[in-house]
Amino acid sequence: LSQVDGYAALRSRMDEAGERRVFVKPAHGSSASGVVALQAAPGPGGRRRVRAVTSAFIAGDRLFNSLRVGTYETEDEVAALIDALAPDGLHVERWLPKATVGGRVFDLRVVVIGGEPTHAVVRTSRHPMTNLHLGGARGDLGAVQRALGDNGWQRALDVCARAAACFPRSLMVGVDLLVGQGMKRLAVCEVNAFGDLLPGLTGLHGGPAEGLDTYAAQIRAALQPTAALRPCMT
C-alpha cells in the first residue's frame, strides 16, 4: 500500500484495497525492529476493532524496540504507535497466511551464495513474527521438505535463486520465503543483505556447501572464479 504517512492514511489505504490484515514495516530497518502485524475489522456500533502484534512500544515520548513481542488492542494505542513509526517512512504489505508445521506457523530463510541456494532454516513461531531472536524457534526442515514434496522443494529453491539473481552484485543474500497454507503458494517476503547469521547450520545435503557453514561457504565462493548468476525472471 502506497502513500502511508500515518495511521489515518494506513486505515484509508486498507479500506480502499479491501485489506484487513497487513504488515507495517519501517522503510529502513532490520531484525523486525518496529514491524507491526496489524488486523482490523468493523466492530459493534460503528467502532473498529484492531489488534497489533509488535516488538515496538512507546514509553513516554520515546519509541523502543523489545525482545518481547507485545499486543495492542485499542485504536488509540495502535494509532499512536503507527504515527510514531511513520516519520522515517513505512512499507506496508499484505499479510499472507502461512502454512504450519508441528502446530506452529513457519517461513524459510534460504541463504543464496553465488546464485545457488546453499543453506535453509525453518523459522517457526506462535505469533506472526518468526524471527528467532523474538521467540521463534528452528523447525524441522525435513518435515517441510516432505510436506512440499520433491517438486515443491525444488520450486522453493528455484524461487529463491531467481530472487537472488535480481541482485547480481551481491555474493550472498538471505531470502525470506513464505509458504502459503496448503503448501502450494510460495512468496518472497524479503531479500536480506545480512541474512547469514545462522550459527551451527551447515549447507543443504547434496548441495554445493554441504558440510560448510554460511561464512566458510562465502569465503570459498569469493575465492573461486565468478560464476554467471541465473537471470532475474518476472
C-alpha atoms as a PDB file:
ATOM      1  CA  LEU A   1       0.000   0.000   0.000  1.00  0.00           C
ATOM      2  CA  SER A   2       1.453   3.341  -1.040  1.00  0.00           C
ATOM      3  CA  GLN A   3       1.292   6.851   0.397  1.00  0.00           C
ATOM      4  CA  VAL A   4       1.051   5.810   4.032  1.00  0.00           C
ATOM      5  CA  ASP A   5       2.321   8.579   6.275  1.00  0.00           C
ATOM      6  CA  GLY A   6       0.434   7.732   9.466  1.00  0.00           C
ATOM      7  CA  TYR A   7      -2.400   5.726  10.973  1.00  0.00           C
ATOM      8  CA  ALA A   8      -5.237   7.625   9.295  1.00  0.00           C
ATOM      9  CA  ALA A   9      -3.694   7.137   5.855  1.00  0.00           C
ATOM     10  CA  LEU A  10      -2.989   3.483   6.644  1.00  0.00           C
ATOM     11  CA  ARG A  11      -6.614   2.751   7.514  1.00  0.00           C
ATOM     12  CA  SER A  12      -7.796   4.665   4.446  1.00  0.00           C
ATOM     13  CA  ARG A  13      -5.492   2.708   2.120  1.00  0.00           C
ATOM     14  CA  MET A  14      -6.521  -0.572   3.775  1.00  0.00           C
ATOM     15  CA  ASP A  15     -10.222   0.229   3.285  1.00  0.00           C
ATOM     16  CA  GLU A  16      -9.669   1.206  -0.348  1.00  0.00           C
ATOM     17  CA  ALA A  17      -7.766  -2.019  -1.058  1.00  0.00           C
ATOM     18  CA  GLY A  18     -10.147  -4.206   0.942  1.00  0.00           C
ATOM     19  CA  GLU A  19      -7.289  -5.409   3.158  1.00  0.00           C
ATOM     20  CA  ARG A  20      -7.947  -6.371   6.753  1.00  0.00           C
ATOM     21  CA  ARG A  21      -4.549  -7.834   7.656  1.00  0.00           C
ATOM     22  CA  VAL A  22      -1.233  -6.147   6.823  1.00  0.00           C
ATOM     23  CA  PHE A  23       2.359  -5.962   7.965  1.00  0.00           C
ATOM     24  CA  VAL A  24       3.638  -2.441   8.586  1.00  0.00           C
ATOM     25  CA  LYS A  25       7.414  -2.128   8.441  1.00  0.00           C
ATOM     26  CA  PRO A  26       9.822   0.772   8.826  1.00  0.00           C
ATOM     27  CA  ALA A  27      11.204   1.598   5.382  1.00  0.00           C
ATOM     28  CA  HIS A  28      14.741   1.278   6.763  1.00  0.00           C
ATOM     29  CA  GLY A  29      15.229  -1.325   9.455  1.00  0.00           C
ATOM     30  CA  SER A  30      16.387  -4.804  10.389  1.00  0.00           C
ATOM     31  CA  SER A  31      15.628  -7.749  12.649  1.00  0.00           C
ATOM     32  CA  ALA A  32      11.897  -6.955  12.737  1.00  0.00           C
ATOM     33  CA  SER A  33      12.550  -3.743  14.686  1.00  0.00           C
ATOM     34  CA  GLY A  34       9.340  -1.733  14.592  1.00  0.00           C
ATOM     35  CA  VAL A  35       7.455  -4.273  12.477  1.00  0.00           C
ATOM     36  CA  VAL A  36       3.718  -4.340  13.235  1.00  0.00           C
ATOM     37  CA  ALA A  37       1.363  -7.181  12.300  1.00  0.00           C
ATOM     38  CA  LEU A  38      -1.994  -5.392  12.137  1.00  0.00           C
ATOM     39  CA  GLN A  39      -5.513  -6.796  11.934  1.00  0.00           C
ATOM     40  CA  ALA A  40      -8.543  -4.535  11.586  1.00  0.00           C
ATOM     41  CA  ALA A  41     -12.252  -5.202  11.240  1.00  0.00           C
ATOM     42  CA  PRO A  42     -15.572  -3.401  11.734  1.00  0.00           C
ATOM     43  CA  GLY A  43     -16.890  -3.592  15.266  1.00  0.00           C
ATOM     44  CA  PRO A  44     -20.234  -3.086  17.003  1.00  0.00           C
ATOM     45  CA  GLY A  45     -21.785   0.373  16.968  1.00  0.00           C
ATOM     46  CA  GLY A  46     -19.629   1.516  14.088  1.00  0.00           C
ATOM     47  CA  ARG A  47     -16.456   1.151  16.107  1.00  0.00           C
ATOM     48  CA  ARG A  48     -13.417  -0.501  14.576  1.00  0.00           C
ATOM     49  CA  ARG A  49     -11.639  -3.452  16.148  1.00  0.00           C
ATOM     50  CA  VAL A  50      -7.859  -3.542  15.843  1.00  0.00           C
ATOM     51  CA  ARG A  51      -5.107  -5.851  17.024  1.00  0.00           C
ATOM     52  CA  ALA A  52      -1.420  -5.105  16.556  1.00  0.00           C
ATOM     53  CA  VAL A  53       1.405  -7.510  17.379  1.00  0.00           C
ATOM     54  CA  THR A  54       4.837  -5.897  17.505  1.00  0.00           C
ATOM     55  CA  SER A  55       8.189  -5.688  19.265  1.00  0.00           C
ATOM     56  CA  ALA A  56       7.899  -1.874  19.379  1.00  0.00           C
ATOM     57  CA  PHE A  57       6.443   0.053  22.295  1.00  0.00           C
ATOM     58  CA  ILE A  58       6.100   3.655  23.381  1.00  0.00           C
ATOM     59  CA  ALA A  59       7.266   4.825  26.793  1.00  0.00           C
ATOM     60  CA  GLY A  60       6.507   8.486  27.394  1.00  0.00           C
ATOM     61  CA  ASP A  61       7.548  10.310  24.249  1.00  0.00           C
ATOM     62  CA  ARG A  62      10.135   7.734  23.204  1.00  0.00           C
ATOM     63  CA  LEU A  63       9.887   4.677  20.942  1.00  0.00           C
ATOM     64  CA  PHE A  64      11.682   1.478  21.929  1.00  0.00           C
ATOM     65  CA  ASN A  65      12.251  -1.976  20.463  1.00  0.00           C
ATOM     66  CA  SER A  66      11.947  -5.009  22.726  1.00  0.00           C
ATOM     67  CA  LEU A  67      12.909  -8.667  22.516  1.00  0.00           C
ATOM     68  CA  ARG A  68       9.461  -9.433  23.918  1.00  0.00           C
ATOM     69  CA  VAL A  69       6.628  -9.256  21.391  1.00  0.00           C
ATOM     70  CA  GLY A  70       3.531  -7.465  22.693  1.00  0.00           C
ATOM     71  CA  THR A  71      -0.068  -6.903  21.615  1.00  0.00           C
ATOM     72  CA  TYR A  72      -2.128  -3.708  21.402  1.00  0.00           C
ATOM     73  CA  GLU A  73      -5.898  -3.882  21.062  1.00  0.00           C
ATOM     74  CA  THR A  74      -7.155  -0.304  21.304  1.00  0.00           C
ATOM     75  CA  GLU A  75      -7.227   2.018  18.334  1.00  0.00           C
ATOM     76  CA  ASP A  76      -5.679   4.872  20.313  1.00  0.00           C
ATOM     77  CA  GLU A  77      -2.645   2.746  21.187  1.00  0.00           C
ATOM     78  CA  VAL A  78      -2.224   1.423  17.651  1.00  0.00           C
ATOM     79  CA  ALA A  79      -2.647   4.873  16.107  1.00  0.00           C
ATOM     80  CA  ALA A  80      -0.006   6.333  18.434  1.00  0.00           C
ATOM     81  CA  LEU A  81       2.405   3.530  17.549  1.00  0.00           C
ATOM     82  CA  ILE A  82       1.962   3.827  13.771  1.00  0.00           C
ATOM     83  CA  ASP A  83       2.202   7.615  13.919  1.00  0.00           C
ATOM     84  CA  ALA A  84       5.448   7.336  15.925  1.00  0.00           C
ATOM     85  CA  LEU A  85       6.952   4.989  13.319  1.00  0.00           C
ATOM     86  CA  ALA A  86       5.751   6.947  10.280  1.00  0.00           C
ATOM     87  CA  PRO A  87       8.255   9.851  10.094  1.00  0.00           C
ATOM     88  CA  ASP A  88      11.043   7.523   8.925  1.00  0.00           C
ATOM     89  CA  GLY A  89       8.840   6.044   6.192  1.00  0.00           C
ATOM     90  CA  LEU A  90       6.584   3.000   6.162  1.00  0.00           C
ATOM     91  CA  HIS A  91       6.381  -0.067   3.943  1.00  0.00           C
ATOM     92  CA  VAL A  92       3.005  -1.816   4.081  1.00  0.00           C
ATOM     93  CA  GLU A  93       2.396  -5.253   2.596  1.00  0.00           C
ATOM     94  CA  ARG A  94      -0.389  -7.820   2.557  1.00  0.00           C
ATOM     95  CA  TRP A  95      -0.325 -10.323   5.411  1.00  0.00           C
ATOM     96  CA  LEU A  96      -0.177 -13.710   3.667  1.00  0.00           C
ATOM     97  CA  PRO A  97      -1.456 -16.657   5.727  1.00  0.00           C
ATOM     98  CA  LYS A  98       1.442 -19.017   6.398  1.00  0.00           C
ATOM     99  CA  ALA A  99       1.467 -22.783   6.437  1.00  0.00           C
ATOM    100  CA  THR A 100       2.034 -24.586   9.723  1.00  0.00           C
ATOM    101  CA  VAL A 101       4.358 -27.364  10.794  1.00  0.00           C
ATOM    102  CA  GLY A 102       4.100 -29.012  14.191  1.00  0.00           C
ATOM    103  CA  GLY A 103       1.247 -26.677  15.111  1.00  0.00           C
ATOM    104  CA  ARG A 104       3.313 -23.515  14.542  1.00  0.00           C
ATOM    105  CA  VAL A 105       3.363 -21.100  11.600  1.00  0.00           C
ATOM    106  CA  PHE A 106       6.636 -21.053   9.715  1.00  0.00           C
ATOM    107  CA  ASP A 107       8.641 -19.465   6.975  1.00  0.00           C
ATOM    108  CA  LEU A 108      12.040 -20.217   5.476  1.00  0.00           C
ATOM    109  CA  ARG A 109      15.296 -18.296   5.484  1.00  0.00           C
ATOM    110  CA  VAL A 110      17.243 -19.511   2.467  1.00  0.00           C
ATOM    111  CA  VAL A 111      20.827 -18.316   2.001  1.00  0.00           C
ATOM    112  CA  VAL A 112      21.858 -17.982  -1.629  1.00  0.00           C
ATOM    113  CA  ILE A 113      25.591 -17.782  -2.357  1.00  0.00           C
ATOM    114  CA  GLY A 114      26.929 -17.201  -5.849  1.00  0.00           C
ATOM    115  CA  GLY A 115      23.470 -17.717  -7.272  1.00  0.00           C
ATOM    116  CA  GLU A 116      22.925 -21.125  -5.639  1.00  0.00           C
ATOM    117  CA  PRO A 117      20.732 -21.834  -2.593  1.00  0.00           C
ATOM    118  CA  THR A 118      23.148 -23.295  -0.072  1.00  0.00           C
ATOM    119  CA  HIS A 119      21.562 -23.162   3.401  1.00  0.00           C
ATOM    120  CA  ALA A 120      17.992 -23.201   4.666  1.00  0.00           C
ATOM    121  CA  VAL A 121      16.421 -22.908   8.085  1.00  0.00           C
ATOM    122  CA  VAL A 122      12.778 -23.269   9.103  1.00  0.00           C
ATOM    123  CA  ARG A 123      11.660 -20.467  11.429  1.00  0.00           C
ATOM    124  CA  THR A 124       8.560 -21.268  13.487  1.00  0.00           C
ATOM    125  CA  SER A 125       6.515 -19.172  15.888  1.00  0.00           C
ATOM    126  CA  ARG A 126       3.254 -18.915  17.796  1.00  0.00           C
ATOM    127  CA  HIS A 127       2.921 -15.232  16.870  1.00  0.00           C
ATOM    128  CA  PRO A 128       3.167 -13.518  13.453  1.00  0.00           C
ATOM    129  CA  MET A 129       6.912 -12.736  13.660  1.00  0.00           C
ATOM    130  CA  THR A 130       9.123 -15.777  13.100  1.00  0.00           C
ATOM    131  CA  ASN A 131      12.460 -14.088  13.858  1.00  0.00           C
ATOM    132  CA  LEU A 132      14.491 -16.405  16.058  1.00  0.00           C
ATOM    133  CA  HIS A 133      15.576 -13.629  18.436  1.00  0.00           C
ATOM    134  CA  LEU A 134      11.918 -12.727  19.070  1.00  0.00           C
ATOM    135  CA  GLY A 135      10.961 -16.112  20.431  1.00  0.00           C
ATOM    136  CA  GLY A 136      10.878 -18.040  17.176  1.00  0.00           C
ATOM    137  CA  ALA A 137      12.434 -21.493  17.040  1.00  0.00           C
ATOM    138  CA  ARG A 138      14.138 -23.540  14.383  1.00  0.00           C
ATOM    139  CA  GLY A 139      11.804 -26.110  12.900  1.00  0.00           C
ATOM    140  CA  ASP A 140      12.217 -29.456  11.196  1.00  0.00           C
ATOM    141  CA  LEU A 141      13.489 -28.833   7.673  1.00  0.00           C
ATOM    142  CA  GLY A 142      12.921 -32.473   6.744  1.00  0.00           C
ATOM    143  CA  ALA A 143       9.246 -32.191   7.700  1.00  0.00           C
ATOM    144  CA  VAL A 144       8.835 -29.128   5.471  1.00  0.00           C
ATOM    145  CA  GLN A 145      10.614 -30.835   2.585  1.00  0.00           C
ATOM    146  CA  ARG A 146       8.349 -33.856   2.901  1.00  0.00           C
ATOM    147  CA  ALA A 147       5.248 -31.671   3.057  1.00  0.00           C
ATOM    148  CA  LEU A 148       6.289 -29.787  -0.086  1.00  0.00           C
ATOM    149  CA  GLY A 149       7.369 -32.925  -1.933  1.00  0.00           C
ATOM    150  CA  ASP A 150      10.420 -33.145  -4.172  1.00  0.00           C
ATOM    151  CA  ASN A 151       8.923 -30.914  -6.855  1.00  0.00           C
ATOM    152  CA  GLY A 152       7.666 -28.343  -4.361  1.00  0.00           C
ATOM    153  CA  TRP A 153      11.002 -28.157  -2.554  1.00  0.00           C
ATOM    154  CA  GLN A 154      12.888 -27.706  -5.819  1.00  0.00           C
ATOM    155  CA  ARG A 155      10.418 -25.000  -6.823  1.00  0.00           C
ATOM    156  CA  ALA A 156      11.056 -23.250  -3.496  1.00  0.00           C
ATOM    157  CA  LEU A 157      14.806 -23.263  -4.117  1.00  0.00           C
ATOM    158  CA  ASP A 158      14.306 -22.021  -7.685  1.00  0.00           C
ATOM    159  CA  VAL A 159      12.186 -19.102  -6.451  1.00  0.00           C
ATOM    160  CA  CYS A 160      14.965 -18.123  -4.025  1.00  0.00           C
ATOM    161  CA  ALA A 161      17.619 -18.362  -6.739  1.00  0.00           C
ATOM    162  CA  ARG A 162      15.545 -16.159  -9.042  1.00  0.00           C
ATOM    163  CA  ALA A 163      15.072 -13.587  -6.288  1.00  0.00           C
ATOM    164  CA  ALA A 164      18.800 -13.540  -5.525  1.00  0.00           C
ATOM    165  CA  ALA A 165      19.613 -13.074  -9.213  1.00  0.00           C
ATOM    166  CA  CYS A 166      17.894  -9.686  -9.054  1.00  0.00           C
ATOM    167  CA  PHE A 167      20.934  -8.562  -7.012  1.00  0.00           C
ATOM    168  CA  PRO A 168      23.855  -9.721  -9.186  1.00  0.00           C
ATOM    169  CA  ARG A 169      26.459  -7.631  -7.333  1.00  0.00           C
ATOM    170  CA  SER A 170      25.717  -9.398  -4.033  1.00  0.00           C
ATOM    171  CA  LEU A 171      27.658 -12.604  -3.479  1.00  0.00           C
ATOM    172  CA  MET A 172      25.233 -13.593  -0.712  1.00  0.00           C
ATOM    173  CA  VAL A 173      21.632 -12.783   0.132  1.00  0.00           C
ATOM    174  CA  GLY A 174      19.195 -14.243   2.634  1.00  0.00           C
ATOM    175  CA  VAL A 175      15.767 -14.830   1.123  1.00  0.00           C
ATOM    176  CA  ASP A 176      12.712 -14.949   3.388  1.00  0.00           C
ATOM    177  CA  LEU A 177      10.337 -17.340   1.664  1.00  0.00           C
ATOM    178  CA  LEU A 178       6.699 -17.674   2.710  1.00  0.00           C
ATOM    179  CA  VAL A 179       4.898 -20.960   2.144  1.00  0.00           C
ATOM    180  CA  GLY A 180       1.155 -20.473   1.975  1.00  0.00           C
ATOM    181  CA  GLN A 181      -1.481 -22.593   3.652  1.00  0.00           C
ATOM    182  CA  GLY A 182      -1.842 -25.868   1.794  1.00  0.00           C
ATOM    183  CA  MET A 183       1.858 -25.877   0.864  1.00  0.00           C
ATOM    184  CA  LYS A 184       1.125 -24.699  -2.691  1.00  0.00           C
ATOM    185  CA  ARG A 185       1.773 -20.968  -2.856  1.00  0.00           C
ATOM    186  CA  LEU A 186       5.267 -19.501  -2.497  1.00  0.00           C
ATOM    187  CA  ALA A 187       6.048 -15.813  -1.994  1.00  0.00           C
ATOM    188  CA  VAL A 188       9.263 -13.887  -1.418  1.00  0.00           C
ATOM    189  CA  CYS A 189       8.755 -11.662   1.617  1.00  0.00           C
ATOM    190  CA  GLU A 190      12.190 -10.039   1.774  1.00  0.00           C
ATOM    191  CA  VAL A 191      15.694 -10.306   0.390  1.00  0.00           C
ATOM    192  CA  ASN A 192      18.189  -9.522   3.151  1.00  0.00           C
ATOM    193  CA  ALA A 193      21.707  -8.191   2.736  1.00  0.00           C
ATOM    194  CA  PHE A 194      22.668  -9.633   6.136  1.00  0.00           C
ATOM    195  CA  GLY A 195      20.794 -12.916   6.236  1.00  0.00           C
ATOM    196  CA  ASP A 196      23.608 -15.323   7.022  1.00  0.00           C
ATOM    197  CA  LEU A 197      23.702 -15.273  10.841  1.00  0.00           C
ATOM    198  CA  LEU A 198      22.710 -18.909  11.295  1.00  0.00           C
ATOM    199  CA  PRO A 199      25.072 -20.401  13.908  1.00  0.00           C
ATOM    200  CA  GLY A 200      25.729 -24.108  13.624  1.00  0.00           C
ATOM    201  CA  LEU A 201      23.886 -24.503  10.318  1.00  0.00           C
ATOM    202  CA  THR A 202      25.698 -26.341   7.541  1.00  0.00           C
ATOM    203  CA  GLY A 203      24.839 -26.490   3.864  1.00  0.00           C
ATOM    204  CA  LEU A 204      21.971 -28.414   2.335  1.00  0.00           C
ATOM    205  CA  HIS A 205      22.532 -32.123   1.808  1.00  0.00           C
ATOM    206  CA  GLY A 206      23.815 -32.735  -1.697  1.00  0.00           C
ATOM    207  CA  GLY A 207      24.289 -29.009  -2.299  1.00  0.00           C
ATOM    208  CA  PRO A 208      27.414 -27.003  -3.133  1.00  0.00           C
ATOM    209  CA  ALA A 209      28.011 -26.036   0.512  1.00  0.00           C
ATOM    210  CA  GLU A 210      27.304 -29.346   2.234  1.00  0.00           C
ATOM    211  CA  GLY A 211      29.318 -29.506   5.449  1.00  0.00           C
ATOM    212  CA  LEU A 212      30.162 -25.775   5.418  1.00  0.00           C
ATOM    213  CA  ASP A 213      28.642 -23.011   7.488  1.00  0.00           C
ATOM    214  CA  THR A 214      27.437 -19.839   5.758  1.00  0.00           C
ATOM    215  CA  TYR A 215      30.710 -17.967   6.250  1.00  0.00           C
ATOM    216  CA  ALA A 216      33.007 -20.747   5.038  1.00  0.00           C
ATOM    217  CA  ALA A 217      30.766 -21.163   2.002  1.00  0.00           C
ATOM    218  CA  GLN A 218      31.025 -17.458   1.210  1.00  0.00           C
ATOM    219  CA  ILE A 219      34.807 -17.442   1.558  1.00  0.00           C
ATOM    220  CA  ARG A 220      35.085 -20.400  -0.781  1.00  0.00           C
ATOM    221  CA  ALA A 221      32.759 -18.747  -3.301  1.00  0.00           C
ATOM    222  CA  ALA A 222      34.697 -15.469  -3.111  1.00  0.00           C
ATOM    223  CA  LEU A 223      37.959 -17.267  -3.878  1.00  0.00           C
ATOM    224  CA  GLN A 224      36.516 -19.088  -6.877  1.00  0.00           C
ATOM    225  CA  PRO A 225      36.109 -17.545 -10.335  1.00  0.00           C
ATOM    226  CA  THR A 226      32.888 -15.581 -10.561  1.00  0.00           C
ATOM    227  CA  ALA A 227      30.070 -17.773 -11.822  1.00  0.00           C
ATOM    228  CA  ALA A 228      27.292 -16.464 -14.002  1.00  0.00           C
ATOM    229  CA  LEU A 229      24.136 -15.947 -11.991  1.00  0.00           C
ATOM    230  CA  ARG A 230      20.771 -17.118 -13.125  1.00  0.00           C
ATOM    231  CA  PRO A 231      18.721 -14.478 -14.957  1.00  0.00           C
ATOM    232  CA  CYS A 232      16.172 -12.498 -12.971  1.00  0.00           C
ATOM    233  CA  MET A 233      12.721 -13.627 -14.086  1.00  0.00           C
ATOM    234  CA  THR A 234       9.476 -11.741 -13.611  1.00  0.00           C
END
